[in-house]
Short mmCIF file of C-alpha atoms and ligand atoms in Angstrom, two decimals:
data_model
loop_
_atom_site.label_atom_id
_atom_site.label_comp_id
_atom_site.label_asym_id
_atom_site.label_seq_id
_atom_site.Cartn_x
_atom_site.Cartn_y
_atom_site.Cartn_z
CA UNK S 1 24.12 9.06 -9.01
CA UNK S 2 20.77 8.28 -9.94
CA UNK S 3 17.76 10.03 -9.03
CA UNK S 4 13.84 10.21 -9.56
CA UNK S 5 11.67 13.41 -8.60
CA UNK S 6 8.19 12.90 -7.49
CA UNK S 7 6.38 16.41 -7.42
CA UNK S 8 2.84 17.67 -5.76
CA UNK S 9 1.77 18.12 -8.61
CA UNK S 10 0.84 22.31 -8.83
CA UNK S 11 2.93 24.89 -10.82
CA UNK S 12 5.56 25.70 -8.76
CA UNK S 13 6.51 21.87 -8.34
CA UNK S 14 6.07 21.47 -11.79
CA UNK S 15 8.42 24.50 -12.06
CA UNK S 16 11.31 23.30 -10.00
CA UNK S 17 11.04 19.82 -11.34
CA UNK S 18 12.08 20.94 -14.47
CA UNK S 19 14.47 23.23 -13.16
CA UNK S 20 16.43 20.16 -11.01
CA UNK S 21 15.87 18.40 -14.05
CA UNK S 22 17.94 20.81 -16.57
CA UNK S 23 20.41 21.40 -13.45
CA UNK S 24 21.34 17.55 -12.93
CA UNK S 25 21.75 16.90 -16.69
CA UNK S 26 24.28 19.60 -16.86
CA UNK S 27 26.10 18.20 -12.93
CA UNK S 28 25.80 14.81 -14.64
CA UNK S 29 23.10 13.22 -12.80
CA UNK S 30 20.83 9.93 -14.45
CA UNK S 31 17.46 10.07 -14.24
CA UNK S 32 16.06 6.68 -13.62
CA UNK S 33 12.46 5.43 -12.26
CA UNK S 34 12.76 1.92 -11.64
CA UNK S 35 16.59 1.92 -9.27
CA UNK S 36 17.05 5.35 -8.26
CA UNK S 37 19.86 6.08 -5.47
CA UNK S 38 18.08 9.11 -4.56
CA UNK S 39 14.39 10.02 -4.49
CA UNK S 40 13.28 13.68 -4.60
CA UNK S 41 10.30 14.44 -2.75
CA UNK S 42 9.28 18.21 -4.35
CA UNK S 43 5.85 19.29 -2.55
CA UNK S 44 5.01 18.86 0.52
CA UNK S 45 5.09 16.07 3.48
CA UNK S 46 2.16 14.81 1.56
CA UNK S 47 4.22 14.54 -1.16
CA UNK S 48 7.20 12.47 0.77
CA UNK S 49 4.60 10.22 1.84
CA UNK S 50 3.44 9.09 -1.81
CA UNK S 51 7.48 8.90 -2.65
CA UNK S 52 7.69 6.41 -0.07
CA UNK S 53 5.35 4.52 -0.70
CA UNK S 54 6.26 4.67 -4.21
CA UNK S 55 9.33 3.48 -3.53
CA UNK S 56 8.77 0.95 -0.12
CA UNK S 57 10.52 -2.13 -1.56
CA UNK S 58 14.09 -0.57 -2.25
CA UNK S 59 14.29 0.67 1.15
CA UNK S 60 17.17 -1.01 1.77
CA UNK S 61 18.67 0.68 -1.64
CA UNK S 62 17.73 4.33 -1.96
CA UNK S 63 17.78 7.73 0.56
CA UNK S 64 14.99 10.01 0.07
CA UNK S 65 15.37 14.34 0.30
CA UNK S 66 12.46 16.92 0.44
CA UNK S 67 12.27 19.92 -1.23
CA UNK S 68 9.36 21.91 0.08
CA UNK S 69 7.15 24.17 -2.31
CA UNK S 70 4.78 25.61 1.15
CA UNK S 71 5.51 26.20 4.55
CA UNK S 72 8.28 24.10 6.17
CA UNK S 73 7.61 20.44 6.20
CA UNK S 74 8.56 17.61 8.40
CA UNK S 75 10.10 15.68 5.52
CA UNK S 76 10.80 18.36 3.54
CA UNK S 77 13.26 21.03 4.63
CA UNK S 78 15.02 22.91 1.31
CA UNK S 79 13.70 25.67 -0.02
CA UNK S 80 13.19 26.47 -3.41
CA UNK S 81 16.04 28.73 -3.65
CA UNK S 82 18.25 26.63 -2.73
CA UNK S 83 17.42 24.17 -5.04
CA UNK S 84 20.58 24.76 -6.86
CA UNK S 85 22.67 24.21 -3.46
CA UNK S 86 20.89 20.84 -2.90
CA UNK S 87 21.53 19.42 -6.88
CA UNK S 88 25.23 20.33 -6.44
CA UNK S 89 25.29 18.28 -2.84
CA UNK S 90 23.33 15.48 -4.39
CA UNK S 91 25.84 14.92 -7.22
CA UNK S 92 28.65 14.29 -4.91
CA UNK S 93 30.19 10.62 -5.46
CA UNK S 94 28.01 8.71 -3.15
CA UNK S 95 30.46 7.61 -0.57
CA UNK S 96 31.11 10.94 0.39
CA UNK S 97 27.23 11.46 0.92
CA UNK S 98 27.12 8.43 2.65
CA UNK S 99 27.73 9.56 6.23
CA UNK S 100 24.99 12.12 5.67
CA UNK S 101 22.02 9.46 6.06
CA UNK S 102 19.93 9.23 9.06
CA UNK S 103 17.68 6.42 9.43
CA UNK S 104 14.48 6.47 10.98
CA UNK S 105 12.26 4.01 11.60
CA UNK S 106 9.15 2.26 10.09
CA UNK S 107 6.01 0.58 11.11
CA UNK S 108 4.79 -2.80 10.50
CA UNK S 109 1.28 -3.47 9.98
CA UNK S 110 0.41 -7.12 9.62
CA UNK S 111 -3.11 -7.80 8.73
CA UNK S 112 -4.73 -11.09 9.34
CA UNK S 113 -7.94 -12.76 7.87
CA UNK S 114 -9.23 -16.34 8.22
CA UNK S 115 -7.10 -17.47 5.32
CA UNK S 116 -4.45 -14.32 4.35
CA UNK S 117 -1.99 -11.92 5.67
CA UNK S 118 -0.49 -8.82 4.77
CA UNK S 119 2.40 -6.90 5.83
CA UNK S 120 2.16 -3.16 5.14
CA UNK S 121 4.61 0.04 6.21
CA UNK S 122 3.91 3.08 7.32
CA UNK S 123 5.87 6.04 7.66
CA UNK S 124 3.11 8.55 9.94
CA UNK S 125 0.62 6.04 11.17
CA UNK S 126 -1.67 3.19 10.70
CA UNK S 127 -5.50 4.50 11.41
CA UNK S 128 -8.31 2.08 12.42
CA UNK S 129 -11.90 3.68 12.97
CA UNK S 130 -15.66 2.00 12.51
CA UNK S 131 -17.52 3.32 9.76
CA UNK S 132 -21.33 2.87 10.58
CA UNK S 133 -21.22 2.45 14.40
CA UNK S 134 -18.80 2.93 17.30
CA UNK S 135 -15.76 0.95 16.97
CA UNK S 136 -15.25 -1.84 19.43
CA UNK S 137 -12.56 -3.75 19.82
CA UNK S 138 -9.70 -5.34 22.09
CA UNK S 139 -6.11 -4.25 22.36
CA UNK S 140 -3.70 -6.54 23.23
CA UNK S 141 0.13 -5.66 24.38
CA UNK S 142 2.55 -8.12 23.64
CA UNK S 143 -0.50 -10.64 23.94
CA UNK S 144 -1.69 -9.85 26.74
CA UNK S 145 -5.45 -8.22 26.75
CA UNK S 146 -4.96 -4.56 27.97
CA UNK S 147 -8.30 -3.44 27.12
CA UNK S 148 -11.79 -3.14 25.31
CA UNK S 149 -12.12 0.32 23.20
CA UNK S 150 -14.65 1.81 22.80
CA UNK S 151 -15.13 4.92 20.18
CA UNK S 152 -14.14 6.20 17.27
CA UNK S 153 -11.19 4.70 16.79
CA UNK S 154 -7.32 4.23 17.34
CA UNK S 155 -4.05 5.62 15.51
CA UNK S 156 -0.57 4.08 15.74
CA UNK S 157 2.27 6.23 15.18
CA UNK S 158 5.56 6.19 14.27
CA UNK S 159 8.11 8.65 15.98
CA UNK S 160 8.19 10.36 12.57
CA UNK S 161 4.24 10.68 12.40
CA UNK S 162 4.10 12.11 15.81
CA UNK S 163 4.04 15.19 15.01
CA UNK S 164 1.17 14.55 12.71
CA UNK S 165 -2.75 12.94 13.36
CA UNK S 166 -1.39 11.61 16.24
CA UNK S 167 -0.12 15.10 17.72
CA UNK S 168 -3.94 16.28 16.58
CA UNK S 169 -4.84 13.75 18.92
CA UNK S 170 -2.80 14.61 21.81
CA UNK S 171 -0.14 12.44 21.61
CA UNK S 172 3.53 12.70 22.59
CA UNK S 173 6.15 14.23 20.05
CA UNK S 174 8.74 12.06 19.75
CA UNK S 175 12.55 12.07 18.82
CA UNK S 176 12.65 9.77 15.35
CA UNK S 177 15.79 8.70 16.40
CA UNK S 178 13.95 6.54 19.04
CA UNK S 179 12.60 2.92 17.37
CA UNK S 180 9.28 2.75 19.05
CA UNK S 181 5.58 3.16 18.31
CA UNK S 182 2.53 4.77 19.68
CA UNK S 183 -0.89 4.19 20.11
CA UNK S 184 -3.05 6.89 20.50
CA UNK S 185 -6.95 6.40 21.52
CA UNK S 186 -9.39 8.96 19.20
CA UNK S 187 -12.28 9.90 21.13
CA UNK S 188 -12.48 7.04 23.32
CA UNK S 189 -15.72 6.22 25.36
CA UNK S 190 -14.68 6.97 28.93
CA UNK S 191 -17.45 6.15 31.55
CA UNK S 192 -18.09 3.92 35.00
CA UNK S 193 -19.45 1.17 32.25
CA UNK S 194 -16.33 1.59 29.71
CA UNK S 195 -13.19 1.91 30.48
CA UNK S 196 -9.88 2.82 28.48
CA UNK S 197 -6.41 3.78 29.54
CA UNK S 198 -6.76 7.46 28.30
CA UNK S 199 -3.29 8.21 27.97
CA UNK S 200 -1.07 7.44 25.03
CA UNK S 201 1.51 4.48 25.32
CA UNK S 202 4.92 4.29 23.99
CA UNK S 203 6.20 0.13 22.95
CA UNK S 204 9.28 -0.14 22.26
CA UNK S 205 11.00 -1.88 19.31
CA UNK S 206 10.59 -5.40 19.85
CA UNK S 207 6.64 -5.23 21.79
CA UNK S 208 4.14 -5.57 19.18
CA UNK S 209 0.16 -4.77 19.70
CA UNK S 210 -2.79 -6.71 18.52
CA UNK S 211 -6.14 -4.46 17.51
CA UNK S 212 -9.27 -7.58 17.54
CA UNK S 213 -11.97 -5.76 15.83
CA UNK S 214 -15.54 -7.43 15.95
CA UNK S 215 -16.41 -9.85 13.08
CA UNK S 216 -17.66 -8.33 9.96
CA UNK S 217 -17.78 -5.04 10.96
CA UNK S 218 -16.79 -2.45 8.52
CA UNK S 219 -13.78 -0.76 9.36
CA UNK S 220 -11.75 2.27 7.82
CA UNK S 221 -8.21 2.04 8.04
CA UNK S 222 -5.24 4.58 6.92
CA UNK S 223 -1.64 3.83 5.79
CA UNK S 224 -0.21 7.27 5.74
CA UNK S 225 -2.42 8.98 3.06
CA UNK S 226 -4.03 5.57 1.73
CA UNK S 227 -7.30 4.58 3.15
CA UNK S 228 -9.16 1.46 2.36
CA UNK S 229 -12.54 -0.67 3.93
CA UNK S 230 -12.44 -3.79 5.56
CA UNK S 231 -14.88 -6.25 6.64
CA UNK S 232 -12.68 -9.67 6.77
CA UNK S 233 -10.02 -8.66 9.48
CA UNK S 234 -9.87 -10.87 12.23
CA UNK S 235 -6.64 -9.03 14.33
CA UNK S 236 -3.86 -6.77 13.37
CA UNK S 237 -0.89 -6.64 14.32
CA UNK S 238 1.46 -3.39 14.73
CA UNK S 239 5.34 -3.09 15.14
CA UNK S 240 8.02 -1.34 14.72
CA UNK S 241 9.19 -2.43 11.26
CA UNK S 242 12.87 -4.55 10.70
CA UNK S 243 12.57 -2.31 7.22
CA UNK S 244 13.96 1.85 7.78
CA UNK S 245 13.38 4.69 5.90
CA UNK S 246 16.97 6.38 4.82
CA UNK S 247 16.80 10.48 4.51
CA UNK S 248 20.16 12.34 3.08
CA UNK S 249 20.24 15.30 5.75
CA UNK S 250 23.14 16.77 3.49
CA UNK S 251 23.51 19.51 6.22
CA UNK S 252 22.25 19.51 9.68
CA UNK S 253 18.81 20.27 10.62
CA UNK S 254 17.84 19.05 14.75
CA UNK S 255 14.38 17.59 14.87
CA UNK S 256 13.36 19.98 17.89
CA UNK S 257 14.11 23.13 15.73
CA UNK S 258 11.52 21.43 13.10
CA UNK S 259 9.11 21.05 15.94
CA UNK S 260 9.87 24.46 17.22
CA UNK S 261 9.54 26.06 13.86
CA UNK S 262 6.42 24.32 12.78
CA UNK S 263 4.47 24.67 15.94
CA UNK S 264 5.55 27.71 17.70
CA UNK S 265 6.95 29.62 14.64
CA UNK S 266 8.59 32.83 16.48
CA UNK S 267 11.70 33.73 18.80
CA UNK S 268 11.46 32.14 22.44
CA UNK S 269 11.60 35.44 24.07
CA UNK S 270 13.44 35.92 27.06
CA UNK S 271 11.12 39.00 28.25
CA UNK S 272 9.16 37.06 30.80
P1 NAD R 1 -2.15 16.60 3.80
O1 NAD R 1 -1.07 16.85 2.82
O2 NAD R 1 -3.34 17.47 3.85
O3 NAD R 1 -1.45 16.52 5.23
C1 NAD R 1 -2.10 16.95 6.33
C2 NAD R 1 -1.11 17.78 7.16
O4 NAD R 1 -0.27 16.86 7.86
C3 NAD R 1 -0.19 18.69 6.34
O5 NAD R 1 -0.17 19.94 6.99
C4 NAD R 1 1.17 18.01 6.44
O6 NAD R 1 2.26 18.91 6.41
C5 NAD R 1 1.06 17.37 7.80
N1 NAD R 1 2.00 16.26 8.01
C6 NAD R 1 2.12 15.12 7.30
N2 NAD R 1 3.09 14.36 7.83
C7 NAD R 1 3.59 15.06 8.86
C8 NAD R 1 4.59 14.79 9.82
N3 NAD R 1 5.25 13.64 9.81
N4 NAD R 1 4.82 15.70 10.78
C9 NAD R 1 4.13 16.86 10.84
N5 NAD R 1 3.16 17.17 9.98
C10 NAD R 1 2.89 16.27 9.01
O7 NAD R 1 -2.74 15.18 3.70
P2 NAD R 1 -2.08 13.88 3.13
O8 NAD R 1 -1.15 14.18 2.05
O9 NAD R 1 -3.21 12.97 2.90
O10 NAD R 1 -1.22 13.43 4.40
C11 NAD R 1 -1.60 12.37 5.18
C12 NAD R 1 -1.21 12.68 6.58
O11 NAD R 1 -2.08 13.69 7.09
C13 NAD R 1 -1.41 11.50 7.48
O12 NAD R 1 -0.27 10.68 7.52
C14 NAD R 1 -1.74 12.14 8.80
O13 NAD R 1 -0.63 12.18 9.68
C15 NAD R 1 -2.13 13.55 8.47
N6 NAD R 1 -3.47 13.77 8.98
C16 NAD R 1 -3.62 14.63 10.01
C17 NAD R 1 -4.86 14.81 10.58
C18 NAD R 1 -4.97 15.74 11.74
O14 NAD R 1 -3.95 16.31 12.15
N7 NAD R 1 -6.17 15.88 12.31
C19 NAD R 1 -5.97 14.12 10.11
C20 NAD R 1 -5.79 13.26 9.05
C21 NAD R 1 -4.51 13.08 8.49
#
């Protein structure tokens, strides 16, 4: 099995890197950057999201695992002391990990100009927001004009990444086991002059939505963690990717205890 660690980058990252490190050469584990089978995310969801990114082209390849060096992450859900648990599990012949993968999915940002396009992933969301004035610009569904927004801006979501910005924003949580994408408004203009749906909508895999910004306007878009300007976009264009993201859950942990822990934190009680 062969493996790459990408850490946060503070002391206690550091620290565990090198422990993993010492335990996998002794469970006979390869180290290797460019093909890894596994990827070890040690850090935070922060973290996860550079190792994907990192490693976006070999999707189809490599599983991903999170070790998690604060509180309880979304991607990242073994604790430091069990770090020695997690090596052992990893260095099982990979066949017999195989049945351990769940695959979420991915989306698919297309971005057009007059003469280019690129096709990026994300794994939480694709941002879009004006820089200098109010953003304005038309959403189409499955090309068919739904509205004009008006306001700060829009996020897209992947089930994954709705528990992040977009739950911020009011948005739906939703089970990652469900291919689908959501666009969330942020701080829409809502008045009798301007008009936007309000509510978040849920497309299915196989609906797409088109975001027509006005012509040379600056705009600030996010990938997951990555931001970058644009001036030269004429649409773009957001799916739910063909590509998934692999993550070895080498034991069982349900998505709605990960919501429950993160956001409520205590015992339900029953006392009412
Ligand atoms: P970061 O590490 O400061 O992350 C911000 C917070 O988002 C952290 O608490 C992290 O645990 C949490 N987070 C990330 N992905 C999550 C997920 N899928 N489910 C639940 N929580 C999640 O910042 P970063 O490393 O730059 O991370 C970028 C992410 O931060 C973006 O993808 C976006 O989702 C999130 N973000 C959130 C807000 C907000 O909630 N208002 C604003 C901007 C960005």
């Amino acid at each position: 099995m062969k493996y790459f660690i990408i850490n946060r980058g503070d002391g206690v990252s550091l620290a565990l890197h090198e422990r993993f490190t010492r335990l996998a050469d002794q469970l006979g584990l390869t180290l290797d950057e460019e093909a890894p089978d596994t990827v070890l995310s040690i850090g935070g969801d922060g973290t996860m999201l550079q190792a994907f990114h990192k490693y976006k082209d070999q999707l189809d390849r490599l599983a991903f695992v999170g070790l998690h060096t604060g509180r309880l992450g979304f991607f990242a859900d073994w604790k430091p002391e069990e770090l020695e648990t997690m090596a052992r599990v990893m260095a099982r012949p990979l066949e017999e990990n195989a049945n351990r993968m769940v695959e979420y999915p991915l989306l698919s940002i297309e971005l057009r100009t007059k003469t280019s396009q690129e096709i990026h992933l994300a794994l939480n969301e694709f941002t879009i927001k004006g820089i200098e004035e109010t953003m304005v610009a038309q959403l189409d569904v499955n090309d068919v004009i739904f509205e004009t927004f008006r306001g700060d801006g829009i996020c897209i979501s992947s089930p994954s990444g709705s528990t992040a910005y977009n739950k911020s924003l009011g948005g739906a949580v939703i089970h990652p086991s469900i291919p689908c994408l959501q666009i969330t408004e942020i701080a829409s203009i809502n008045n009798r002059v301007f008009r936007t749906v309000g509510s978040s909508l849920v497309l299915p895999k196989h609906h797409h939505c088109d975001i027509y910004p006005q012509a040379d306007k600056r705009m600030m878009l996010s990938l997951d963690h990555l931001g970058l300007q644009r001036s030269d976009l004429i649409s773009i264009r957001v799916s739910v990717a063909k590509e998934t993201i692999r993550f070895a859950r080498y034991r069982p942990y349900p998505f709605w205890s990960r919501v429950q822990r993160a956001f409520i934190g205590q015992e339900p009680t029953t006392d009412f």
